[in-house]
Amino acid sequence: MAEAVSGAVSGGIGNSGQANIGSSTTAVASIALIANDGSPINVGGSNPAGAGLSAGIGGAYLGASFNADATRTAGNIVIDSSNNTLSGIMDAINKGNFGVTASIVSDGSTGTGATPNRLILTSSATGQSSTMKITLAGSGGEPPDDALVSLLGYDPGGVQNLSQKAAASDTKATVNGINVTSASTSIGGAITGVTINALKVGASTLAVTKDTGGLTNAVNSFVKGYNDLNTQITALGGYNTDTKTGGPLLGDSTLRNLQATIRAQLSSSITGLQGSGLTNLSQIGVSFQKDGSLALDGGKLQKAIDNNYADIASLFAAVGHGSDPEVQFASSSAKTQAGNYAINITQLASKGTLTGNVALPAETTIAADTKWTITLNDSTPSTLSNTQSVSIPAGTYNPSQLATALQSAINGVSAFSNAGATVAVTVDDSGMLKLESTRYGAKSNLTVVGDTGTDISALFGSATPVQGVDVAGTIGGYTATGDGQTLTGAPGAPIDGLKLTITGDTTGPRGTFGFSQGYAYQLNTLATGYLGGNGIIAGRTKGLNDTVKDITAQRDKFSARLVDVEARYRKQYTALDTSIASMNTTQSFLTQQLAALAANK
C-alpha cells in the first residue's frame, strides 16, 4: 500500500507530528476459504497463487461436529507392515465391508516429488447427515503412526487431513405443495401406501388409482386358461361322433378324475375368509356353461371391483387374516387346511440381552486399545465365526454417545454383518446400558468378555446375559412349534405347515385366525399332485410303462416257446420221416421176398 502527498502537510504513515516526507508501506494478509456446509470449493482463475490460493477443488467444514449414527455400520481395519501401502489400505477398507468404498485415482502429475495417486473414500449411504470420521490408534496403547494420521485422519469437527470433494445431500421435493425430504432417492409416507422413487430433478404428476384393468385382465386370463385346459382334456378323452373316433385317452380314469376334481374345486366356496364379502367365483361373474367351459360376466366383475376390490385376490391366493392385527400370516404348506382357528399364546418370543445393573455416569471414558470378545447368536455346537474380537473406540462419551459407539463397533464386525447378526444398544430410563441381539428366540444370545483396556464391568456392572426364548402357544387348539416370533402348526394336524408371526406384548387368547386357499392356489396344488415327480400322472405313466414291459416280456417268452415247439415238431417230423423211410424199405424187401416165394411154387 503506497501513499503519495505534496505541499506543507504534516503527518502521514510513520510520520506523526513531522513534515510529511512521504512513505511506502506493504501490508500482507492470508486468505482461508472454508465452506460452512461442507460443500467443495472450486478455486480457478488465471492466477490463484497471487491470492495465496491453490487451484483445484477443496474445502473444509466450519464449526461442524460428528455424531455417530447407530443405524449405520462402523468398522476397524489393521494397517501393518503387510499392507502399509496406498493400495494395501484401499484393499483393507474394501474388505472391511462397513459401508465405505475405497478407490485410487491418479491426478496425472509427474516429476520429482510428485504424488499423483489419491485415495478416494465414498460412503454407500445417502442423505445430508451422511459423513464419516476416521480415527487412528496404535496397538498396545502406543500412539498411532504420524504418517498414517497425516494421510487418513479426518474429523469433521477437528483435524481434516482429507478434504471432502462432494457433500452428501437429501432428496428434496414438494408433494401437493408440502416440502418433503428423504435421506435416499425413495420418498415414502408423503402419500399413504405409496413410495416415490426420485430419479431426476423436475416436476411430474402422479395419479394413484386402482389397477382395475390389470385385475380384469388377470381374471380373463384365468378363465381362458381353464377353457384351454378343458378343450385339451376333451380332445384327449372325448369321442367325436362325426368322425366316429375317440381321443387317445378315451376312457382313461386318470383324465376323468382330473377333470372332475378341477370342476369340483371351482364350483365350491372358499372357507376361512374372515370379513370378506366374496366366497365363490360366481360373485365376480365367473360361472360354468352347459358345455363345461367358463364364462365371465363383465358387469358382475366390475361391481365386485367397485365394492370388494381388496377381497378379490383372496379368492385366488392362499391368504390369512387374524382378528388380532399383531398375529400375521407368514406362509402355509399344501397340507394346511382352510378354516378359522383360535389363537392362544402362552409365551412371547424375546431377545438375548445384557442389561447393566448400575447407572452410567454423565461421562464414561473408554481406554485406548479396548477390546472385548463377543459371542453373538451362537449355536450348539458352537460355531467359531459367531465369536469375534471387537475394538471399542477410545474416548469420553455421554450415555447416548456410548450406546451409539458400542453398537457401531459391534455391528461393524464383518463376520457378524455377513451372518446377518446385529445388536441394538440403548440406555433405559434408569440410566442402565442395555445390549441386545436384534434376533428373537432361543437362538438369540450373546456373551461379552473384556480382554484389554476398559472392562465391561465399568458399563454393565455385574449383570449377566439373558438368553432369548421362542414364542409358544396353540393354533386352533392344536400343538404348534415356536421359532423366534414364528409359530408353526404341527404335522398331521389341520394346521400342518401354517406359519404365523406373533408380535405384541399380550399372552393368552389372541382372537381367531382365518386361513383360506384360493382357487389358483388350489389348482396349483392339484397340478403339483398330478404333474410332480411323484404325482398321479407320473405314477400312471410308470404303471403303463410297466405294463408295456410286462407285455413285451410275455411276448418274448411266447416267442421263445414257439421256437421250442417248432424245434420239437421238426424233431418229431424228422423221426417220423425216418420211420416211414425205414417202413418203406421193409415193405420193399417183403414185397421182393413174397414175389420170390410165389415164383418158386
XYZ file of C-alpha atoms in Angstrom:
601
model
C 0.000 0.000 0.000
C 1.560 3.344 -1.060
C 0.726 6.962 -0.018
C 1.665 9.963 -2.224
C 1.427 13.579 -0.766
C 2.511 17.129 -1.690
C 2.528 20.592 -0.032
C 3.084 21.614 3.563
C 1.349 18.759 5.193
C 2.495 17.170 8.381
C 1.854 13.634 9.494
C 1.377 10.621 7.297
C 2.160 6.983 7.701
C 5.009 6.639 10.199
C 5.473 10.461 10.343
C 3.147 11.645 13.086
C 3.786 15.311 14.053
C 6.516 15.877 11.425
C 6.637 17.406 7.997
C 5.331 14.870 5.512
C 8.175 13.410 3.535
C 6.026 10.599 2.119
C 6.189 6.882 2.892
C 5.592 3.449 1.407
C 4.177 0.557 3.439
C 3.416 -3.040 2.389
C 0.648 -4.999 4.165
C 0.462 -8.825 3.877
C -2.595 -10.951 4.662
C -3.617 -14.607 4.159
C -6.965 -15.878 2.868
C -8.658 -19.053 4.084
C -11.749 -20.429 2.332
C -13.972 -22.664 4.461
C -17.348 -23.992 3.294
C -19.919 -23.700 6.042
C -21.949 -26.656 4.678
C -19.106 -28.983 3.778
C -19.534 -28.344 0.051
C -16.343 -28.418 -2.024
C -14.756 -25.114 -3.039
C -13.535 -24.761 -6.624
C -10.603 -22.348 -6.964
C -9.911 -21.272 -10.568
C -8.943 -18.120 -12.418
C -5.742 -17.088 -14.172
C -3.548 -16.551 -11.099
C -4.977 -18.078 -7.881
C -1.451 -18.225 -6.448
C -1.404 -14.428 -6.472
C -4.073 -14.575 -3.769
C -2.230 -17.272 -1.869
C -4.610 -19.991 -3.073
C -4.092 -23.276 -4.911
C -6.094 -24.094 -7.987
C -8.402 -27.060 -7.699
C -11.249 -28.358 -5.544
C -11.037 -28.448 -1.774
C -12.967 -27.449 1.293
C -13.427 -27.997 4.999
C -16.306 -27.924 7.455
C -16.768 -24.759 9.522
C -17.988 -25.311 13.078
C -19.022 -28.897 12.297
C -19.290 -31.843 14.674
C -19.587 -35.607 14.301
C -22.302 -37.757 15.888
C -22.232 -41.461 15.046
C -25.414 -42.875 13.571
C -26.212 -46.121 15.375
C -28.170 -47.429 12.371
C -25.054 -47.370 10.203
C -22.040 -49.586 10.496
C -18.590 -48.711 11.745
C -15.541 -50.854 11.384
C -11.910 -51.342 12.216
C -9.019 -52.225 9.954
C -5.444 -53.079 10.856
C -2.597 -51.376 8.982
C 0.764 -53.061 9.493
C 3.854 -53.973 7.506
C 1.824 -56.304 5.287
C -0.466 -53.598 3.869
C 1.071 -50.198 4.632
C 0.800 -49.014 1.022
C -1.912 -46.949 -0.591
C -3.262 -49.982 -2.440
C -2.978 -52.094 0.720
C -5.018 -49.548 2.692
C -7.595 -49.470 -0.119
C -7.950 -53.256 -0.070
C -8.218 -53.360 3.734
C -11.041 -50.790 3.729
C -12.955 -52.576 0.971
C -12.596 -55.956 2.680
C -13.917 -54.416 5.901
C -17.367 -54.162 4.275
C -18.656 -51.445 6.605
C -20.330 -49.064 4.186
C -17.306 -47.319 2.689
C -15.761 -47.963 -0.730
C -12.128 -47.037 -1.316
C -10.502 -46.383 -4.686
C -7.306 -44.822 -6.009
C -7.287 -42.047 -8.634
C -4.225 -40.553 -10.299
C -4.121 -36.805 -10.959
C -1.512 -37.289 -13.701
C 1.242 -35.285 -12.020
C 4.826 -36.292 -12.785
C 8.325 -35.230 -11.871
C 10.410 -35.205 -8.734
C 8.365 -35.172 -5.580
C 5.065 -35.694 -7.419
C 2.363 -37.676 -5.613
C -0.181 -38.402 -8.329
C -2.197 -41.098 -6.535
C -5.150 -40.057 -4.399
C -7.157 -42.265 -2.012
C -10.899 -41.685 -2.517
C -13.365 -42.825 0.156
C -17.059 -42.950 -0.771
C -19.910 -43.719 1.599
C -22.532 -46.176 0.375
C -25.165 -44.342 2.431
C -27.006 -41.280 1.164
C -28.577 -38.293 2.870
C -27.468 -34.930 4.225
C -26.477 -36.469 7.573
C -24.034 -38.841 5.877
C -20.479 -38.081 6.870
C -17.556 -40.051 8.203
C -14.888 -39.862 10.845
C -11.568 -41.703 10.675
C -9.706 -42.209 13.935
C -6.326 -43.889 14.239
C -4.891 -45.655 17.271
C -1.689 -47.563 17.860
C -1.510 -51.060 19.271
C -0.679 -51.821 22.871
C -1.594 -48.303 23.982
C 1.068 -46.734 21.726
C 0.251 -43.621 19.670
C -0.641 -44.097 16.002
C 1.895 -43.658 13.226
C 2.229 -39.961 12.312
C 2.352 -40.684 8.582
C -0.919 -42.617 8.734
C -2.562 -39.867 10.774
C -1.436 -37.313 8.194
C -2.840 -39.479 5.400
C -6.098 -40.742 6.879
C -7.037 -38.711 9.960
C -10.369 -36.996 9.412
C -12.778 -35.438 11.894
C -15.488 -33.053 10.612
C -15.292 -31.275 13.965
C -11.498 -31.287 14.209
C -8.438 -32.005 12.092
C -9.403 -32.706 8.477
C -6.387 -34.252 6.778
C -8.627 -35.473 3.981
C -10.705 -32.965 2.026
C -14.315 -33.545 1.150
C -14.916 -33.389 -2.590
C -18.676 -33.925 -2.602
C -21.102 -33.149 0.198
C -23.947 -35.574 0.909
C -27.457 -34.248 0.491
C -31.058 -35.305 0.975
C -33.654 -35.725 -1.724
C -35.842 -32.620 -1.560
C -39.271 -32.426 -3.156
C -42.734 -30.974 -2.796
C -45.784 -33.225 -2.785
C -49.084 -31.393 -3.154
C -47.251 -28.224 -2.162
C -45.752 -29.724 1.027
C -41.956 -29.804 1.330
C -40.635 -33.292 1.978
C -37.112 -34.643 2.348
C -35.618 -38.114 2.288
C -32.163 -39.446 3.037
C -32.432 -41.654 -0.080
C -33.901 -41.377 -3.552
C -37.052 -43.080 -2.269
C -39.727 -40.910 -0.658
C -42.164 -42.842 1.496
C -45.016 -41.643 3.661
C -45.764 -38.465 1.719
C -48.665 -40.341 0.124
C -50.134 -43.150 2.225
C -49.173 -46.545 0.833
C -47.075 -45.060 -1.995
C -43.292 -44.916 -2.369
C -41.934 -42.371 -4.840
C -38.574 -43.043 -6.494
C -36.971 -39.718 -7.435
C -34.807 -40.429 -10.482
C -34.191 -36.883 -11.744
C -34.875 -33.234 -10.942
C -38.108 -31.812 -12.323
C -41.859 -31.755 -11.987
C -44.245 -34.645 -12.503
C -47.841 -35.609 -11.831
C -48.616 -38.883 -10.080
C -52.057 -40.439 -10.339
C -52.858 -43.147 -7.778
C -55.788 -45.331 -8.849
C -56.956 -48.923 -8.565
C -55.476 -51.115 -11.262
C -58.888 -52.325 -12.422
C -57.609 -53.028 -15.922
C -54.861 -55.308 -14.653
C -57.288 -57.113 -12.371
C -59.811 -57.612 -15.194
C -57.078 -58.968 -17.462
C -55.941 -61.349 -14.730
C -59.462 -62.760 -14.265
C -59.888 -63.081 -18.047
C -56.556 -64.929 -18.239
C -57.742 -67.304 -15.513
C -60.954 -68.051 -17.419
C -59.075 -68.513 -20.707
C -56.504 -70.787 -19.049
C -59.217 -73.064 -17.705
C -61.070 -73.154 -21.042
C -57.878 -74.061 -22.912
C -57.239 -76.870 -20.443
C -60.834 -78.088 -20.705
C -60.601 -78.152 -24.519
C -57.398 -80.180 -24.352
C -58.868 -82.673 -21.879
C -61.948 -83.106 -24.102
C -59.754 -83.725 -27.155
C -57.727 -86.350 -25.303
C -60.563 -88.253 -23.651
C -63.674 -87.408 -25.703
C -65.451 -89.145 -28.603
C -66.069 -87.412 -31.936
C -69.440 -88.536 -33.263
C -68.739 -87.016 -36.691
C -65.513 -88.892 -37.332
C -66.508 -91.864 -35.196
C -63.130 -91.703 -33.442
C -62.125 -91.322 -29.819
C -59.249 -89.469 -28.226
C -56.014 -91.281 -27.335
C -57.050 -91.333 -23.661
C -60.704 -92.210 -24.165
C -61.986 -93.947 -21.063
C -58.824 -93.239 -19.032
C -59.771 -92.896 -15.365
C -56.924 -90.519 -14.503
C -58.045 -87.962 -17.070
C -61.691 -88.229 -15.977
C -60.755 -87.798 -12.304
C -58.609 -84.745 -13.093
C -61.416 -83.030 -14.977
C -63.973 -83.836 -12.265
C -61.668 -82.610 -9.477
C -60.980 -79.286 -11.207
C -64.672 -78.654 -11.780
C -65.475 -79.553 -8.164
C -62.843 -77.151 -6.838
C -64.012 -74.256 -8.981
C -67.644 -74.909 -8.044
C -67.069 -74.940 -4.285
C -66.952 -71.946 -1.935
C -63.775 -70.691 -0.275
C -63.711 -71.089 3.515
C -61.634 -69.201 6.052
C -62.145 -65.728 4.538
C -62.769 -63.722 7.673
C -64.643 -60.492 6.989
C -64.682 -60.981 3.213
C -67.838 -60.456 1.204
C -66.642 -62.847 -1.534
C -66.555 -66.627 -1.213
C -67.078 -68.026 -4.742
C -66.358 -67.303 -8.402
C -69.952 -66.559 -9.340
C -69.812 -63.432 -7.161
C -67.234 -61.929 -9.529
C -69.077 -63.060 -12.660
C -67.288 -66.352 -13.423
C -69.618 -69.322 -13.989
C -69.789 -72.691 -15.761
C -71.613 -73.080 -19.073
C -73.512 -76.159 -20.370
C -70.503 -77.320 -22.377
C -68.278 -77.305 -19.268
C -66.431 -74.093 -20.143
C -66.195 -70.941 -18.004
C -67.622 -67.557 -18.978
C -67.060 -64.110 -17.443
C -69.819 -61.577 -16.832
C -68.005 -58.231 -17.081
C -70.771 -56.347 -15.284
C -70.618 -58.574 -12.208
C -66.823 -58.350 -12.163
C -66.904 -54.559 -12.279
C -69.447 -54.484 -9.451
C -67.164 -56.706 -7.367
C -64.213 -54.427 -8.159
C -66.189 -51.373 -7.057
C -67.435 -52.913 -3.823
C -64.903 -55.604 -2.834
C -61.666 -54.715 -4.621
C -59.362 -55.825 -1.792
C -61.178 -59.170 -1.373
C -60.880 -60.407 -4.961
C -57.274 -61.501 -4.525
C -58.355 -63.695 -1.591
C -60.441 -65.785 -3.995
C -57.317 -66.866 -5.854
C -54.348 -66.857 -3.440
C -53.608 -68.569 -0.134
C -54.148 -65.850 2.459
C -54.674 -65.500 6.160
C -56.295 -62.814 8.290
C -56.318 -62.544 12.049
C -58.741 -60.656 14.244
C -55.620 -59.545 16.182
C -53.521 -57.291 13.891
C -50.356 -58.460 15.681
C -50.943 -62.042 14.513
C -49.716 -62.035 10.927
C -49.784 -64.713 8.214
C -46.287 -65.818 7.162
C -46.786 -68.894 4.948
C -48.538 -72.243 4.622
C -47.988 -75.662 3.080
C -50.005 -77.907 0.806
C -51.142 -79.792 3.922
C -52.622 -76.722 5.642
C -56.403 -76.897 5.699
C -58.603 -73.852 5.266
C -60.579 -72.748 8.295
C -60.846 -70.419 11.254
C -58.555 -71.169 14.207
C -58.446 -69.768 17.734
C -55.012 -68.426 18.744
C -53.701 -68.860 22.283
C -50.214 -67.642 23.231
C -48.556 -68.951 26.388
C -45.134 -67.344 25.873
C -43.924 -64.414 23.786
C -40.617 -64.508 21.957
C -37.771 -62.485 23.440
C -34.232 -61.451 22.531
C -30.906 -62.277 24.098
C -29.918 -59.299 26.279
C -27.279 -57.959 28.631
C -28.675 -55.157 30.814
C -26.441 -53.302 33.232
C -27.291 -53.155 36.932
C -25.501 -49.849 37.541
C -26.451 -46.489 36.065
C -23.980 -44.902 33.696
C -22.243 -41.734 34.882
C -22.533 -38.455 32.983
C -19.343 -39.353 31.142
C -17.614 -42.678 30.589
C -14.032 -42.929 29.379
C -13.066 -45.856 27.161
C -9.355 -46.528 27.404
C -7.094 -46.936 24.413
C -6.777 -50.444 22.947
C -10.052 -51.623 24.495
C -11.027 -54.984 23.056
C -13.893 -57.290 24.020
C -14.622 -60.826 22.868
C -18.290 -61.009 21.896
C -20.250 -64.148 21.041
C -23.482 -63.366 19.193
C -26.345 -65.748 18.313
C -24.193 -68.835 18.792
C -25.453 -72.344 18.067
C -24.984 -75.754 19.667
C -22.369 -76.995 18.958
C -20.635 -73.639 18.891
C -19.691 -72.004 15.566
C -16.290 -70.324 15.508
C -17.398 -67.350 13.370
C -20.038 -66.399 15.965
C -17.280 -65.269 18.344
C -15.275 -62.189 17.376
C -12.877 -59.677 18.907
C -14.382 -56.186 18.869
C -12.369 -52.980 19.289
C -14.209 -50.260 21.205
C -13.106 -46.752 20.092
C -11.258 -44.854 22.805
C -12.763 -41.601 24.028
C -15.015 -39.941 26.568
C -18.740 -40.419 25.945
C -22.027 -39.391 27.457
C -24.507 -42.315 27.813
C -26.165 -41.752 24.415
C -22.832 -41.442 22.612
C -21.527 -44.534 24.386
C -24.521 -46.602 23.252
C -24.023 -45.436 19.669
C -20.278 -46.105 19.673
C -20.714 -49.576 21.161
C -23.470 -50.532 18.710
C -21.490 -49.282 15.713
C -18.348 -51.126 16.809
C -20.138 -54.478 17.180
C -22.272 -54.183 14.040
C -19.202 -53.121 12.098
C -17.568 -56.552 12.503
C -17.817 -58.136 9.062
C -18.239 -61.689 10.392
C -21.365 -60.589 12.259
C -22.811 -58.482 9.460
C -22.167 -61.219 6.865
C -24.157 -63.638 9.028
C -26.979 -61.114 9.429
C -26.279 -60.819 13.173
C -26.672 -57.352 14.668
C -27.210 -55.769 18.062
C -29.066 -52.755 19.434
C -27.620 -50.735 22.300
C -29.837 -48.383 24.298
C -29.939 -46.584 27.627
C -33.133 -47.147 29.644
C -34.959 -44.614 31.806
C -32.857 -45.627 34.825
C -29.611 -44.906 33.004
C -28.758 -48.599 32.584
C -26.969 -49.669 29.412
C -28.810 -52.420 27.517
C -27.169 -54.565 24.837
C -29.465 -56.929 22.946
C -29.416 -59.108 19.864
C -31.882 -57.991 17.197
C -32.869 -61.639 16.683
C -35.765 -63.247 18.547
C -35.935 -66.717 20.042
C -33.847 -69.383 21.703
C -31.145 -68.860 19.076
C -30.786 -65.252 20.243
C -27.939 -64.983 22.737
C -24.815 -63.018 23.487
C -21.857 -63.053 25.853
C -19.293 -60.310 26.398
C -15.820 -60.842 27.841
C -13.342 -57.999 28.398
C -9.861 -58.646 27.031
C -7.872 -55.405 27.193
C -8.496 -51.797 28.160
C -11.786 -50.829 29.800
C -13.540 -53.799 31.398
C -17.224 -54.486 30.709
C -17.999 -54.079 34.407
C -17.463 -50.328 34.006
C -20.505 -50.261 31.712
C -22.682 -53.176 32.846
C -21.656 -53.768 36.464
C -22.102 -57.402 37.485
C -25.005 -58.114 35.125
C -25.261 -61.493 33.389
C -26.693 -62.147 29.910
C -30.220 -63.490 29.438
C -30.922 -65.828 26.528
C -33.945 -65.269 24.309
C -36.918 -67.635 24.151
C -39.230 -68.767 21.341
C -42.911 -67.965 21.106
C -45.166 -70.751 22.418
C -48.863 -71.431 22.069
C -51.537 -73.279 20.131
C -53.411 -72.718 16.866
C -56.983 -73.921 16.867
C -56.210 -75.975 19.956
C -53.514 -77.911 18.079
C -49.861 -78.031 19.089
C -47.569 -75.525 17.391
C -43.789 -75.098 17.416
C -42.114 -71.754 18.086
C -39.007 -70.426 16.343
C -38.369 -66.837 17.294
C -41.629 -64.981 16.694
C -42.858 -67.630 14.225
C -45.420 -70.209 15.364
C -45.733 -73.239 13.050
C -48.556 -75.784 13.067
C -47.610 -79.359 13.956
C -47.511 -82.146 11.329
C -50.627 -84.247 10.998
C -52.986 -81.533 12.233
C -55.250 -79.382 10.039
C -52.809 -76.532 10.707
C -49.855 -78.545 9.384
C -47.344 -76.057 7.910
C -49.278 -72.884 8.844
C -46.764 -70.239 9.973
C -47.843 -67.174 11.936
C -45.734 -64.255 13.147
C -46.700 -63.327 16.708
C -45.810 -59.831 17.914
C -47.214 -57.555 20.604
C -46.953 -57.940 24.375
C -50.061 -59.958 25.278
C -50.303 -63.632 26.207
C -53.438 -65.710 26.416
C -56.265 -65.738 23.831
C -55.354 -63.645 20.787
C -58.548 -63.886 18.756
C -59.063 -66.086 15.723
C -57.108 -66.552 12.528
C -58.789 -67.388 9.236
C -56.827 -69.231 6.576
C -58.166 -69.736 3.053
C -56.866 -71.440 -0.060
C -57.941 -69.546 -3.155
C -58.838 -71.184 -6.439
C -55.494 -70.502 -8.105
C -53.654 -71.880 -5.073
C -55.845 -74.995 -5.041
C -55.269 -75.574 -8.755
C -51.543 -75.128 -8.317
C -51.562 -77.690 -5.502
C -53.667 -80.011 -7.668
C -51.277 -79.583 -10.585
C -48.344 -80.416 -8.325
C -50.134 -83.561 -7.182
C -50.722 -84.632 -10.774
C -47.584 -83.341 -12.516
C -44.927 -83.681 -9.798
C -42.166 -86.248 -9.911
C -44.188 -88.471 -7.608
C -47.544 -87.248 -8.901
C -50.547 -89.173 -10.172
C -49.648 -88.813 -13.857
C -46.066 -89.894 -13.178
C -47.422 -92.921 -11.316
C -49.950 -93.643 -14.055
C -47.239 -93.319 -16.723
C -44.966 -95.643 -14.781
C -47.799 -98.139 -14.461
C -48.474 -98.083 -18.199
C -44.767 -98.382 -18.982
C -44.507 -101.310 -16.586
C -47.488 -102.925 -18.338
C -45.781 -102.462 -21.710
C -42.621 -104.014 -20.275
C -44.648 -106.961 -18.945
C -46.372 -107.489 -22.301
C -43.005 -107.296 -24.061
C -41.552 -109.834 -21.651
C -44.558 -112.112 -22.155
C -44.232 -111.754 -25.923
C -40.540 -112.636 -25.729
C -41.332 -115.674 -23.589
C -44.068 -116.763 -26.018
C -41.679 -116.346 -28.945
C -39.142 -118.489 -27.127
C -41.822 -121.142 -26.519
C -42.771 -121.071 -30.221
C -39.126 -121.719 -31.102
C -39.084 -124.660 -28.726
C -42.382 -126.002 -30.147
C -41.094 -125.634 -33.693
C -37.861 -127.437 -32.818
C -39.820 -130.261 -31.151
C -42.163 -130.575 -34.121
C -39.242 -130.601 -36.537
C -37.524 -133.266 -34.479
C -40.718 -135.330 -34.388
C -41.198 -134.863 -38.150
C -37.622 -135.965 -38.816
C -38.107 -139.054 -36.625
C -41.424 -139.819 -38.370
C -39.838 -139.330 -41.771
C -37.040 -141.696 -40.801
C -39.601 -144.244 -39.569
C -41.595 -144.003 -42.832
C -38.409 -144.458 -44.866
C -37.498 -147.499 -42.799
C -41.005 -148.930 -43.238
C -40.831 -148.260 -46.985
C -37.556 -150.168 -47.123
C -39.046 -153.014 -45.135
C -42.109 -153.002 -47.407
C -39.914 -153.197 -50.487
C -37.897 -156.046 -49.001
C -41.015 -158.028 -48.047
C -42.522 -157.473 -51.485
C -39.432 -158.909 -53.117
C -39.346 -161.888 -50.799
C -43.017 -162.668 -51.318
C -42.585 -162.387 -55.031
C -39.671 -164.829 -54.912
C -41.674 -167.301 -52.885
C -44.521 -167.145 -55.358
C -42.173 -167.801 -58.258
C -40.746 -170.956 -56.699
C -44.117 -172.693 -56.355
